[in-house]
């Protein structure tokens, strides 16, 4: 992790980060517990759960990639361990909520075509761009210059 040049500032950053992790993480449990107790997801917005899984998955990919990049960790504002932990935790709990949609009573509710189409479009574009970068890397041995990190 990049040095803050201040031990009190670094400690404050860590403490506030883990408090934020705890606060945001707690917010996922009431819905999971309610669904489990009722054995029903009637009233839960399925579009929200699907879009939330896409959001948190994207955030997790971003955090994990940057956290394990020595260039980012040593030269820019680093991604903290609590950011990575939260994003992984959010994906797991949102996936559990999605799983509950499949196993519990849901009534006539279903995911809208719009939400499904949007998620397919987002992941399709991500797969396309990732494939192009991968193929370019295979051919040239490096990423295109526009995607390289510019050091200050």
mmCIF file with all atom_site columns, C-alpha atoms in Angstrom, residues 52-53 89-99:
data_model
loop_
_atom_site.group_PDB
_atom_site.id
_atom_site.type_symbol
_atom_site.label_atom_id
_atom_site.label_alt_id
_atom_site.label_comp_id
_atom_site.label_asym_id
_atom_site.label_entity_id
_atom_site.label_seq_id
_atom_site.pdbx_PDB_ins_code
_atom_site.Cartn_x
_atom_site.Cartn_y
_atom_site.Cartn_z
_atom_site.occupancy
_atom_site.B_iso_or_equiv
_atom_site.pdbx_formal_charge
_atom_site.auth_seq_id
_atom_site.auth_comp_id
_atom_site.auth_asym_id
_atom_site.auth_atom_id
_atom_site.pdbx_PDB_model_num
ATOM 1  C CA . UNK A 1 52 ? -27.415 -5.308  -7.970 1.00 0.00 ? 52 UNK A CA 1
ATOM 2  C CA . UNK A 1 53 ? -25.525 -8.536  -8.691 1.00 0.00 ? 53 UNK A CA 1
ATOM 3  C CA . UNK A 1 89 ? -19.070 -10.040 0.476  1.00 0.00 ? 89 UNK A CA 1
ATOM 4  C CA . UNK A 1 90 ? -21.656 -8.057  -1.524 1.00 0.00 ? 90 UNK A CA 1
ATOM 5  C CA . UNK A 1 91 ? -21.445 -10.435 -4.496 1.00 0.00 ? 91 UNK A CA 1
ATOM 6  C CA . UNK A 1 92 ? -21.822 -13.502 -2.276 1.00 0.00 ? 92 UNK A CA 1
ATOM 7  C CA . UNK A 1 93 ? -24.822 -12.132 -0.371 1.00 0.00 ? 93 UNK A CA 1
ATOM 8  C CA . UNK A 1 94 ? -26.531 -10.780 -3.487 1.00 0.00 ? 94 UNK A CA 1
ATOM 9  C CA . UNK A 1 95 ? -25.996 -14.166 -5.168 1.00 0.00 ? 95 UNK A CA 1
ATOM 10 C CA . UNK A 1 96 ? -27.568 -15.826 -2.118 1.00 0.00 ? 96 UNK A CA 1
ATOM 11 C CA . UNK A 1 97 ? -30.566 -13.515 -2.447 1.00 0.00 ? 97 UNK A CA 1
ATOM 12 C CA . UNK A 1 98 ? -30.829 -14.449 -6.133 1.00 0.00 ? 98 UNK A CA 1
ATOM 13 C CA . UNK A 1 99 ? -30.645 -18.123 -5.145 1.00 0.00 ? 99 UNK A CA 1
#
